[in-house]
Tab-separated table of C-alpha atoms and ligand atoms in Angstrom:
chain	number	residue	atom	x	y	z
A	16	MET	CA	24.982	44.215	12.842
A	17	ALA	CA	26.288	40.827	12.657
A	18	ASP	CA	25.159	38.304	10.234
A	19	GLN	CA	22.709	35.798	10.660
A	20	GLN	CA	24.858	33.328	11.664
A	21	GLY	CA	22.779	29.843	9.412
A	22	PHE	CA	22.887	26.482	10.368
A	23	PRO	CA	26.278	24.581	10.320
A	24	GLN	CA	28.294	22.901	8.881
A	25	GLY	CA	27.223	19.228	8.995
A	26	PHE	CA	23.469	20.111	9.247
A	27	TYR	CA	20.967	16.948	8.680
A	28	TRP	CA	18.464	18.289	6.335
A	29	GLY	CA	16.197	14.584	5.838
A	30	GLY	CA	12.868	12.731	6.413
A	31	ALA	CA	11.472	10.656	9.460
A	32	THR	CA	8.237	7.834	8.488
A	33	ALA	CA	7.589	4.054	10.266
A	34	ALA	CA	7.412	0.852	9.562
A	35	ASN	CA	3.972	0.548	10.125
A	36	GLN	CA	3.010	3.794	8.309
A	37	LEU	CA	5.047	2.917	4.841
A	38	GLU	CA	6.384	-0.583	4.372
A	39	GLY	CA	3.298	-2.715	3.539
A	40	ALA	CA	4.239	-5.554	2.884
A	41	TRP	CA	3.019	-7.305	6.765
A	42	ASP	CA	2.591	-10.648	6.903
A	43	GLU	CA	6.104	-11.549	3.991
A	44	ASP	CA	9.006	-13.449	4.901
A	45	GLY	CA	8.357	-14.039	8.509
A	46	ARG	CA	7.157	-10.713	9.478
A	47	GLY	CA	5.297	-11.645	12.681
A	48	PRO	CA	1.104	-9.131	12.977
A	49	SER	CA	1.399	-5.782	14.783
A	50	VAL	CA	-0.198	-3.852	17.210
A	51	ASP	CA	-1.148	-1.726	14.199
A	52	ASP	CA	-1.716	-3.877	11.610
A	53	HIS	CA	-5.075	-4.480	14.543
A	54	PHE	CA	-6.200	-1.080	13.339
A	55	THR	CA	-8.522	-0.168	10.206
A	56	GLY	CA	-9.194	3.141	9.232
A	57	GLY	CA	-10.380	6.338	10.406
A	58	THR	CA	-11.181	9.964	9.333
A	59	LYS	CA	-11.018	12.935	10.979
A	60	ASP	CA	-14.524	12.473	12.523
A	61	THR	CA	-15.095	8.674	12.447
A	62	PRO	CA	-11.840	7.521	14.605
A	63	ARG	CA	-9.860	4.010	13.901
A	64	THR	CA	-11.302	0.277	14.464
A	65	ILE	CA	-9.227	-2.134	16.699
A	66	THR	CA	-9.957	-5.666	15.895
A	67	VAL	CA	-8.341	-8.486	17.737
A	68	ASP	CA	-9.249	-11.248	14.187
A	69	ILE	CA	-8.447	-9.625	11.520
A	70	ARG	CA	-11.392	-9.663	9.644
A	71	PRO	CA	-11.584	-9.874	5.523
A	72	ASP	CA	-14.043	-8.249	5.444
A	73	LEU	CA	-12.874	-4.775	6.791
A	74	LEU	CA	-9.385	-2.767	5.946
A	75	TYR	CA	-7.087	-2.214	7.194
A	76	PRO	CA	-4.260	0.207	5.582
A	77	ASN	CA	-0.639	-0.217	7.288
A	78	HIS	CA	-0.736	-3.368	6.038
A	79	ASP	CA	0.016	-2.810	2.603
A	80	GLY	CA	1.650	1.156	3.396
A	81	ILE	CA	2.623	2.749	0.772
A	82	ASP	CA	4.989	-0.396	0.228
A	83	PHE	CA	7.989	0.655	0.887
A	84	TYR	CA	8.900	-2.979	1.435
A	85	HIS	CA	9.507	-3.457	-2.161
A	86	ARG	CA	10.483	-0.465	-3.468
A	87	TYR	CA	12.355	1.410	-0.703
A	88	GLU	CA	15.605	1.361	-3.643
A	89	ARG	CA	13.693	4.295	-5.585
A	90	ASP	CA	12.405	5.827	-2.522
A	91	ILE	CA	15.299	6.917	-1.422
A	92	GLU	CA	17.379	7.916	-3.753
A	93	LEU	CA	13.742	10.297	-4.654
A	94	PHE	CA	15.235	11.425	-0.930
A	95	ALA	CA	19.371	11.426	-2.048
A	96	GLU	CA	17.668	13.328	-4.734
A	97	MET	CA	15.962	15.953	-2.615
A	98	GLY	CA	19.860	16.093	-1.182
A	99	PHE	CA	19.165	14.538	2.466
A	100	ASN	CA	21.441	13.157	4.319
A	101	MET	CA	19.633	11.594	6.965
A	102	TYR	CA	16.652	8.906	7.082
A	103	ARG	CA	14.867	8.930	9.919
A	104	MET	CA	13.385	5.162	10.162
A	105	SER	CA	11.788	2.691	12.487
A	106	ILE	CA	12.670	-1.176	12.548
A	107	SER	CA	9.681	-3.030	13.068
A	108	TRP	CA	9.889	-5.378	16.025
A	109	SER	CA	7.700	-8.194	14.477
A	110	ARG	CA	9.718	-8.779	11.539
A	111	ILE	CA	12.115	-9.298	13.347
A	112	PHE	CA	10.941	-10.682	16.648
A	113	PRO	CA	7.206	-12.136	15.288
A	114	ASN	CA	6.162	-13.197	18.011
A	115	GLY	CA	8.206	-10.938	20.219
A	116	ASP	CA	9.179	-13.438	22.570
A	117	ASP	CA	10.728	-16.247	19.880
A	118	GLU	CA	14.803	-17.354	20.648
A	119	GLN	CA	15.414	-16.753	17.391
A	120	PRO	CA	15.078	-13.852	15.008
A	121	ASN	CA	13.648	-13.878	11.846
A	122	GLU	CA	16.644	-13.885	9.715
A	123	ALA	CA	14.486	-12.424	6.428
A	124	GLY	CA	13.000	-9.630	8.643
A	125	LEU	CA	16.923	-8.572	9.174
A	126	ALA	CA	17.902	-8.638	5.876
A	127	PHE	CA	15.668	-6.078	4.480
A	128	TYR	CA	17.037	-3.439	7.316
A	129	ASP	CA	21.095	-4.269	5.500
A	130	ARG	CA	20.090	-3.893	2.508
A	131	VAL	CA	18.201	-0.940	3.568
A	132	PHE	CA	20.618	0.907	5.313
A	133	ASP	CA	23.141	-0.286	2.450
A	134	CYS	CA	20.675	1.977	-0.422
A	135	CYS	CA	21.356	4.726	2.337
A	136	ARG	CA	24.828	5.076	3.087
A	137	ALA	CA	25.706	4.014	-1.333
A	138	HIS	CA	23.210	7.298	-1.922
A	139	GLY	CA	24.810	9.294	1.589
A	140	ILE	CA	22.514	9.328	3.604
A	141	GLU	CA	23.170	8.859	7.668
A	142	PRO	CA	20.189	5.820	8.688
A	143	MET	CA	18.756	7.244	12.499
A	144	VAL	CA	16.684	4.642	13.337
A	145	THR	CA	14.520	4.468	16.244
A	146	LEU	CA	13.842	1.081	17.559
A	147	SER	CA	10.069	0.579	18.898
A	148	HIS	CA	7.868	4.158	17.245
A	149	TYR	CA	4.240	3.163	17.739
A	150	GLU	CA	4.132	-0.920	17.577
A	151	MET	CA	5.471	-3.832	18.865
A	152	PRO	CA	4.016	-7.616	18.175
A	153	TYR	CA	0.526	-7.918	19.142
A	154	HIS	CA	1.531	-11.421	20.401
A	155	LEU	CA	2.820	-8.952	23.560
A	156	VAL	CA	-0.530	-7.902	23.617
A	157	GLU	CA	-2.382	-10.386	23.459
A	158	LYS	CA	0.254	-12.020	26.151
A	159	TYR	CA	1.580	-9.550	28.623
A	160	ASN	CA	-0.857	-6.174	28.182
A	161	GLY	CA	1.400	-4.369	26.341
A	162	TRP	CA	4.549	-1.838	28.709
A	163	GLU	CA	1.650	-2.643	31.648
A	164	SER	CA	3.976	-6.024	32.285
A	165	ARG	CA	7.144	-5.774	33.448
A	166	GLU	CA	9.190	-8.763	30.819
A	167	LEU	CA	8.366	-7.048	28.325
A	168	ILE	CA	12.226	-4.994	29.404
A	169	GLY	CA	13.895	-7.850	29.098
A	170	LEU	CA	12.659	-8.857	25.625
A	171	PHE	CA	12.951	-5.417	24.586
A	172	GLU	CA	16.900	-5.152	25.313
A	173	ARG	CA	17.532	-8.762	23.869
A	174	TYR	CA	15.276	-7.267	20.146
A	175	CYS	CA	17.973	-4.153	20.679
A	176	ARG	CA	20.945	-5.504	21.288
A	177	THR	CA	20.027	-8.472	18.291
A	178	VAL	CA	19.671	-5.113	15.138
A	179	PHE	CA	23.046	-2.910	17.536
A	180	GLU	CA	25.635	-6.034	16.905
A	181	ARG	CA	23.710	-6.683	13.294
A	182	TYR	CA	23.694	-3.409	12.361
A	183	ALA	CA	27.134	-1.634	13.748
A	184	GLY	CA	28.894	-0.260	11.321
A	185	LYS	CA	25.684	1.049	9.146
A	186	VAL	CA	23.852	2.580	11.430
A	187	ARG	CA	25.367	5.261	15.016
A	188	TYR	CA	22.089	7.315	16.011
A	189	TRP	CA	19.236	5.619	16.648
A	190	LEU	CA	16.026	6.468	19.686
A	191	THR	CA	14.734	4.782	21.600
A	192	PHE	CA	10.921	5.400	21.504
A	193	ASN	CA	8.807	6.540	19.593
A	194	GLU	CA	6.716	9.907	21.259
A	195	ILE	CA	6.955	8.132	24.500
A	196	ASN	CA	5.488	11.218	26.928
A	197	LEU	CA	1.905	10.105	24.839
A	198	GLY	CA	2.196	6.638	27.076
A	199	ALA	CA	0.793	9.215	30.012
A	200	SER	CA	-2.437	9.093	27.460
A	201	ASP	CA	-5.327	7.025	26.828
A	202	ALA	CA	-4.968	7.889	23.046
A	203	GLY	CA	-0.989	7.103	23.713
A	204	ASN	CA	-1.712	3.954	25.253
A	205	LEU	CA	-2.933	2.592	21.731
A	206	PHE	CA	0.908	2.883	19.753
A	207	GLU	CA	2.866	3.687	22.382
A	208	THR	CA	1.304	1.286	25.976
A	209	SER	CA	0.043	-1.266	24.053
A	210	MET	CA	-2.500	-1.634	26.707
A	211	ILE	CA	-5.188	-3.166	24.155
A	212	ARG	CA	-5.152	-7.459	25.510
A	213	GLY	CA	-8.928	-8.471	24.540
A	214	PHE	CA	-9.971	-4.297	23.216
A	215	GLU	CA	-12.107	-4.469	19.914
A	216	GLY	CA	-13.753	-1.241	18.807
A	217	PRO	CA	-13.835	2.468	18.212
A	218	ALA	CA	-10.158	2.916	19.190
A	219	SER	CA	-11.899	6.327	21.214
A	220	GLU	CA	-12.810	3.655	23.547
A	221	SER	CA	-10.681	2.380	24.637
A	222	HIS	CA	-9.714	3.498	28.351
A	223	THR	CA	-6.247	2.922	31.194
A	224	THR	CA	-5.845	4.068	34.766
A	225	PRO	CA	-2.918	6.691	35.176
A	226	GLN	CA	-1.947	3.781	37.474
A	227	GLN	CA	-2.128	1.474	34.082
A	228	ARG	CA	0.129	4.328	32.601
A	229	TYR	CA	1.889	6.183	34.678
A	230	GLN	CA	3.335	1.945	35.537
A	231	ALA	CA	3.709	1.232	31.588
A	232	LEU	CA	5.857	4.452	31.253
A	233	HIS	CA	8.152	3.340	34.627
A	234	HIS	CA	9.299	-0.270	32.869
A	235	GLN	CA	9.457	1.912	29.454
A	236	PHE	CA	12.745	3.757	31.511
A	237	VAL	CA	13.943	0.931	32.676
A	238	ALA	CA	14.038	-0.536	29.213
A	239	SER	CA	15.016	2.782	27.320
A	240	ALA	CA	17.817	3.877	30.219
A	241	ARG	CA	19.018	-0.841	30.040
A	242	VAL	CA	19.545	-0.206	26.120
A	243	VAL	CA	21.567	3.692	26.184
A	244	ARG	CA	24.222	1.837	28.527
A	245	TYR	CA	24.267	-1.105	27.083
A	246	ALA	CA	25.751	0.985	23.614
A	247	HIS	CA	27.596	2.969	25.560
A	248	GLU	CA	29.145	0.176	26.850
A	249	HIS	CA	29.340	-2.282	23.743
A	250	TYR	CA	29.375	0.449	20.964
A	251	PRO	CA	31.158	4.089	21.812
A	252	GLU	CA	30.245	5.092	18.207
A	253	PHE	CA	27.174	5.149	19.307
A	254	ARG	CA	24.317	8.191	20.241
A	255	LEU	CA	21.075	7.792	21.877
A	256	GLY	CA	18.790	9.860	22.100
A	257	ASN	CA	14.670	9.785	23.517
A	258	MET	CA	12.128	11.203	21.448
A	259	ASP	CA	8.746	13.356	22.761
A	260	CYS	CA	6.365	14.651	20.583
A	261	PHE	CA	6.206	18.345	22.009
A	262	VAL	CA	3.118	20.267	21.923
A	263	LEU	CA	4.064	23.590	23.480
A	264	THR	CA	1.486	25.587	25.316
A	265	TYR	CA	0.667	29.136	25.905
A	266	PRO	CA	-1.112	30.255	29.096
A	267	GLU	CA	-4.979	31.958	27.742
A	268	THR	CA	-3.925	35.299	30.217
A	269	CYS	CA	-1.796	36.392	32.663
A	270	ASP	CA	-3.761	35.189	35.582
A	271	PRO	CA	-0.967	33.819	37.121
A	272	ALA	CA	-3.944	30.882	38.071
A	273	ASP	CA	-2.866	30.624	34.529
A	274	GLN	CA	0.310	30.702	34.497
A	275	LEU	CA	0.142	27.452	36.980
A	276	ALA	CA	-2.522	25.504	35.073
A	277	ASN	CA	0.364	25.720	32.324
A	278	GLN	CA	3.410	24.851	33.753
A	279	ALA	CA	1.679	22.450	35.438
A	280	GLU	CA	0.395	21.139	31.717
A	281	MET	CA	3.689	21.428	30.279
A	282	ARG	CA	5.583	19.071	33.909
A	283	GLN	CA	2.729	16.473	32.325
A	284	ARG	CA	2.250	16.574	28.938
A	285	ASN	CA	6.598	17.593	27.561
A	286	TRP	CA	8.480	17.645	30.932
A	287	TYR	CA	8.400	14.336	32.565
A	288	CYS	CA	9.478	11.833	30.163
A	289	SER	CA	12.951	13.994	29.090
A	290	ASP	CA	12.686	14.974	32.856
A	291	VAL	CA	13.583	11.235	33.372
A	292	GLN	CA	15.612	10.481	30.067
A	293	VAL	CA	18.736	13.263	29.901
A	294	ARG	CA	19.052	13.629	33.782
A	295	GLY	CA	18.625	10.299	34.903
A	296	ALA	CA	16.188	11.273	37.850
A	297	TYR	CA	11.967	11.433	38.731
A	298	PRO	CA	11.806	15.786	38.555
A	299	ALA	CA	10.806	16.509	42.120
A	300	TYR	CA	7.771	17.110	40.757
A	301	ALA	CA	6.505	14.166	40.432
A	302	ARG	CA	5.602	13.160	43.797
A	303	ARG	CA	2.962	15.507	44.162
A	304	TYR	CA	1.091	14.809	40.031
A	305	TRP	CA	2.048	10.448	42.015
A	306	ARG	CA	0.650	10.999	45.364
A	307	GLU	CA	-3.118	13.277	42.885
A	308	HIS	CA	-3.642	10.990	40.531
A	309	GLY	CA	-3.599	7.602	43.658
A	310	ILE	CA	-0.271	6.023	41.177
A	311	GLU	CA	1.801	4.017	43.309
A	312	LEU	CA	4.730	3.357	41.161
A	313	HIS	CA	6.387	-0.497	42.226
A	314	MET	CA	10.180	-0.154	41.445
A	315	GLU	CA	12.147	-3.586	41.260
A	316	PRO	CA	15.826	-2.708	43.363
A	317	GLY	CA	18.499	-1.054	40.826
A	318	ASP	CA	15.099	0.352	38.875
A	319	LEU	CA	16.990	3.682	40.134
A	320	ASP	CA	20.105	2.696	39.356
A	321	ASP	CA	19.377	1.713	35.858
A	322	ILE	CA	17.396	5.063	34.807
A	323	ALA	CA	20.747	7.405	36.291
A	324	ALA	CA	23.150	4.888	34.607
A	325	GLY	CA	21.092	5.087	31.012
A	326	THR	CA	19.751	9.221	30.513
A	327	ILE	CA	19.982	10.294	26.834
A	328	ASP	CA	23.423	11.400	24.441
A	329	PHE	CA	21.384	13.961	22.631
A	330	TYR	CA	16.463	15.029	22.516
A	331	THR	CA	14.693	14.758	19.910
A	332	PHE	CA	10.753	15.433	19.691
A	333	SER	CA	8.094	15.984	17.277
A	334	TYR	CA	7.028	20.211	16.709
A	335	TYR	CA	3.451	19.809	14.473
A	336	MET	CA	1.579	22.667	16.639
A	337	SER	CA	0.947	24.364	19.834
A	338	ASN	CA	-1.784	24.851	22.776
A	339	VAL	CA	-3.952	27.278	24.339
A	340	VAL	CA	-4.689	25.739	28.346
A	341	GLY	CA	-6.501	28.024	30.974
A	342	THR	CA	-8.777	28.019	34.025
A	343	HIS	CA	-11.558	30.870	32.697
A	344	GLY	CA	-14.042	27.446	31.099
A	345	SER	CA	-13.538	30.624	27.423
A	346	LEU	CA	-11.698	28.389	25.982
A	347	ALA	CA	-12.135	26.925	21.802
A	348	LYS	CA	-10.694	23.065	21.885
A	349	THR	CA	-9.219	22.613	19.190
A	350	ASP	CA	-7.934	19.000	17.437
A	351	GLY	CA	-4.587	17.654	17.743
A	352	ASN	CA	-1.566	14.808	17.301
A	353	MET	CA	-3.224	12.595	19.583
A	354	VAL	CA	-4.121	15.723	21.793
A	355	THR	CA	-6.651	17.949	21.571
A	356	GLY	CA	-5.962	21.279	22.837
A	357	GLY	CA	-6.711	25.191	24.056
A	358	LYS	CA	-7.828	26.943	20.240
A	359	ASN	CA	-5.752	29.639	19.976
A	360	PRO	CA	-7.035	33.178	17.809
A	361	TYR	CA	-4.171	33.939	16.799
A	362	LEU	CA	-3.532	31.030	15.313
A	363	LYS	CA	-4.497	28.980	11.404
A	364	SER	CA	-4.897	25.526	12.182
A	365	THR	CA	-4.074	22.729	8.511
A	366	ASP	CA	-7.372	20.725	7.843
A	367	TRP	CA	-7.177	18.568	10.866
A	368	GLY	CA	-7.644	21.574	13.133
A	369	TRP	CA	-3.516	21.150	13.695
A	370	GLN	CA	-3.359	25.094	14.774
A	371	ILE	CA	0.412	26.223	12.461
A	372	ASP	CA	2.519	27.696	14.935
A	373	PRO	CA	6.683	27.756	13.599
A	374	ASP	CA	7.901	30.280	15.943
A	375	GLY	CA	6.053	27.871	18.775
A	376	LEU	CA	9.453	26.452	17.018
A	377	ARG	CA	11.722	28.769	18.462
A	378	PHE	CA	10.523	28.926	21.180
A	379	SER	CA	10.429	25.089	21.852
A	380	LEU	CA	13.841	25.154	21.285
A	381	ASN	CA	15.085	27.456	23.093
A	382	GLN	CA	13.027	26.380	26.498
A	383	ILE	CA	14.516	22.804	25.102
A	384	TYR	CA	17.674	23.963	25.206
A	385	ASP	CA	18.083	26.125	27.900
A	386	ARG	CA	16.576	23.006	30.021
A	387	TYR	CA	18.728	20.755	29.122
A	388	GLN	CA	21.712	21.714	26.730
A	389	ILE	CA	22.062	19.041	24.938
A	390	PRO	CA	22.309	18.531	20.907
A	391	LEU	CA	18.777	19.216	19.973
A	392	PHE	CA	17.188	17.037	16.754
A	393	VAL	CA	14.065	17.975	14.988
A	394	VAL	CA	12.689	14.640	14.519
A	395	GLU	CA	9.656	15.004	12.912
A	396	ASN	CA	7.799	18.593	12.121
A	397	GLY	CA	4.703	18.490	8.922
A	398	MET	CA	1.532	19.084	7.189
A	399	GLY	CA	-0.856	16.420	6.802
A	400	ALA	CA	-2.839	18.452	3.615
A	401	LEU	CA	-5.726	17.500	0.454
A	402	ASP	CA	-3.696	17.195	-2.319
A	403	GLU	CA	-4.968	17.104	-6.248
A	404	VAL	CA	-2.825	15.681	-8.664
A	405	THR	CA	-3.047	17.920	-12.247
A	406	PRO	CA	-4.861	16.316	-14.248
A	407	ASP	CA	-1.014	16.856	-15.851
A	408	GLY	CA	0.662	15.649	-13.197
A	409	HIS	CA	1.294	18.352	-10.956
A	410	VAL	CA	0.438	18.486	-7.390
A	411	HIS	CA	0.892	22.453	-6.434
A	412	ASP	CA	1.285	22.396	-2.873
A	413	SER	CA	2.091	26.231	-1.785
A	414	TYR	CA	0.123	25.674	1.658
A	415	ARG	CA	2.999	22.844	2.715
A	416	THR	CA	6.219	25.295	0.732
A	417	ASP	CA	5.211	27.729	2.943
A	418	TYR	CA	4.795	26.196	6.752
A	419	LEU	CA	8.079	23.800	5.784
A	420	LYS	CA	9.496	27.203	4.637
A	421	ALA	CA	8.087	29.269	8.249
A	422	HIS	CA	9.418	26.578	10.321
A	423	VAL	CA	12.960	26.158	8.727
A	424	ARG	CA	13.101	30.146	9.124
A	425	ALA	CA	12.654	29.264	13.035
A	426	MET	CA	14.775	27.052	12.632
A	427	ARG	CA	17.374	29.396	12.231
A	428	GLU	CA	16.676	32.087	14.659
A	429	ALA	CA	17.162	29.320	17.880
A	430	VAL	CA	20.017	27.955	16.090
A	431	ASP	CA	20.786	32.402	16.359
A	432	ASP	CA	19.482	32.169	19.174
A	433	GLY	CA	22.214	30.191	20.772
A	434	VAL	CA	20.634	26.627	20.361
A	435	ASP	CA	22.275	23.514	19.582
A	436	LEU	CA	20.526	21.878	16.892
A	437	ARG	CA	22.905	19.058	14.415
A	438	GLY	CA	19.270	18.417	12.707
A	439	TYR	CA	15.725	18.276	11.241
A	440	THR	CA	14.174	15.153	9.566
A	441	TRP	CA	10.529	16.729	8.279
A	442	TRP	CA	6.794	14.145	9.172
A	443	GLY	CA	6.614	12.548	5.667
A	444	PRO	CA	8.654	13.681	3.189
A	445	ILE	CA	6.442	10.508	0.789
A	446	ASP	CA	2.926	9.999	2.029
A	447	LEU	CA	1.832	7.845	4.427
A	448	VAL	CA	-0.852	5.942	6.258
A	449	SER	CA	-1.211	8.763	8.223
A	450	ALA	CA	-1.100	7.345	13.009
A	451	GLY	CA	-3.910	8.626	13.495
A	452	THR	CA	-6.778	8.712	11.902
A	453	GLY	CA	-5.730	5.665	9.351
A	454	GLU	CA	-6.040	7.845	5.781
A	455	MET	CA	-4.041	8.223	3.091
A	456	ARG	CA	-5.680	11.468	1.894
A	457	LYS	CA	-3.698	12.981	5.079
A	458	ARG	CA	-1.103	13.199	2.718
A	459	TYR	CA	2.834	15.135	4.107
A	460	GLY	CA	4.924	13.927	1.398
A	461	PHE	CA	6.851	16.098	-0.849
A	462	ILE	CA	6.877	12.841	-2.410
A	463	TYR	CA	3.815	12.148	-3.733
A	464	VAL	CA	1.143	7.924	-3.748
A	465	ASP	CA	-1.294	7.420	-5.906
A	466	LYS	CA	-3.022	5.075	-3.289
A	467	HIS	CA	-6.380	5.720	-1.664
A	468	ASP	CA	-8.377	4.915	1.860
A	469	ASP	CA	-10.157	2.035	-0.731
A	470	GLY	CA	-6.792	0.323	-0.385
A	471	SER	CA	-6.413	0.926	-4.303
A	472	GLY	CA	-4.280	3.237	-6.620
A	473	THR	CA	-0.945	2.128	-8.494
A	474	TYR	CA	1.610	3.100	-5.638
A	475	GLU	CA	3.010	5.315	-8.574
A	476	ARG	CA	5.025	7.971	-6.777
A	477	LEU	CA	4.943	11.096	-8.111
A	478	ARG	CA	7.249	14.389	-7.100
A	479	LYS	CA	5.092	17.574	-5.620
A	480	ASP	CA	5.906	21.648	-6.107
A	481	SER	CA	7.709	21.322	-2.594
A	482	PHE	CA	10.036	18.344	-2.816
A	483	PHE	CA	12.055	21.043	-5.526
A	484	ALA	CA	11.185	23.637	-2.747
A	485	TYR	CA	12.832	21.738	-0.298
A	486	GLN	CA	15.685	20.288	-2.624
A	487	LYS	CA	16.133	24.293	-2.449
A	488	ILE	CA	16.833	24.525	0.909
A	489	ILE	CA	19.124	21.294	1.066
A	490	ARG	CA	21.435	23.060	-0.993
A	491	SER	CA	21.967	26.447	0.363
A	492	ASN	CA	22.014	25.396	3.992
A	493	GLY	CA	19.180	26.426	4.540
A	494	ALA	CA	20.192	29.983	2.941
A	495	GLU	CA	18.285	30.242	0.324
A	496	GLY	CA	14.054	29.125	-0.835
A	497	LEU	CA	13.077	30.649	2.451
A	498	ASP	CA	11.389	33.409	1.230
B	20	BGP	C1	2.990	11.642	15.395
B	20	BGP	C2	4.087	10.077	14.748
B	20	BGP	C3	3.675	9.928	13.774
B	20	BGP	C4	2.525	10.363	12.770
B	20	BGP	C5	2.985	12.309	12.790
B	20	BGP	C6	2.021	12.726	11.692
B	20	BGP	O1	3.155	11.448	16.585
B	20	BGP	O2	4.960	9.981	15.489
B	20	BGP	O3	3.548	8.557	13.156
B	20	BGP	O4	1.531	9.880	11.520
B	20	BGP	O5	2.440	12.325	14.271
B	20	BGP	O6	0.626	12.228	12.743
B	20	BGP	P1	-0.909	12.284	11.724
B	20	BGP	O7	-0.130	10.300	11.189
B	20	BGP	O8	-2.420	11.042	12.697
B	20	BGP	O9	-0.883	13.144	11.077
């Protein structure tokens, strides 16, 4: 039997973060408030609260993040020590355009990312930049109700053109919207489309209609496509990708009704957005879905041409878990990434109830590649867990190392299956604020950060055991350290 193929030469290994979850310095150097600055902390069982004004009696964990804004040099040095050759990060829109509709960009914000990209390059790390990762300037929420308004298209274009021009020569890989497909759900609305004008209260009580959600997504498709086309025309060296939250679902039984239910779920949850962004047209099944959900999209002349002309170069996704879909009314529920779903009796779960399924990653990679045949990147994968620091300053996180190894093995199988996989960036290589719950105790990092949910902590960084496990995997390009 032939040897297993292994990861290709030049495979990208790294980690992924989002500006709002780690930078802190929320009101420094001219930055304007972003949506996330209006979210308090929550827990697994208590939703984050959204406030219209920033209240002095409440704690907003994103305001300080993990202070990356002042510590990025040391953090990137630690990433380099692990062997990263890619760092997926995002630009905070409100650091560049504090209100989102300002005439001129904020020079101090632009200069910050110059320093970050230069630092990456000095360490041989290729940045991959998400243009909008779960945030927008809060002013755009107040004025336009987020992506509900078409006005956002032009404002987003201006922001993107500004950063393209500034960072050409430093950044080649760009993603337009993080987990765009979550915009189809209420949970995704909070961060993704941000239609929360005037809303105060627990995040779980903010609701939108399907009409609002799919219209907002249409605006994002047009915005994304225009930006992709602009980049292709002006910066031929740029490569642009989408970003989907891929939550694989399995049918509960071989009952054909379960197969149909699962097909519908996969389309609505996982394929709808990427079919548009990869193929440049709405999929055939969209019409019926719109009709049956009372959705009437308002499109301007030229929208569909824009969508057709701005298809992406590579497909990226987050993968944390899988769910089950059934029609028999017997499925237990389980928690997950912005969605709850059916429980799978064959899988174990994390402390936060996300079902761990490395084989599902191999299965997903094969399904996605079969469908699109363009290069793929896994740009988020990871495990939120409760970590304990021993008295002598160690974190023995063998559970995280096991999770990592199992998913790298699954990717290696997928590569062997023929999938054109180009890179892997672990979510949260350094502990940061959780998007879903606002917690610090839900830790993903290979690097521990001494920061706690009550706001206390020294911000000191510690290498966990998993730091060295990932280092070994990267050094051998995924050939060693997987047993
Ligand atoms: C993804 C988001 C990230 C990140 C991750 C983990 O959906 O793109 O921003 O937060 O999930 O989720 P959480 O932070 O809720 O544990």
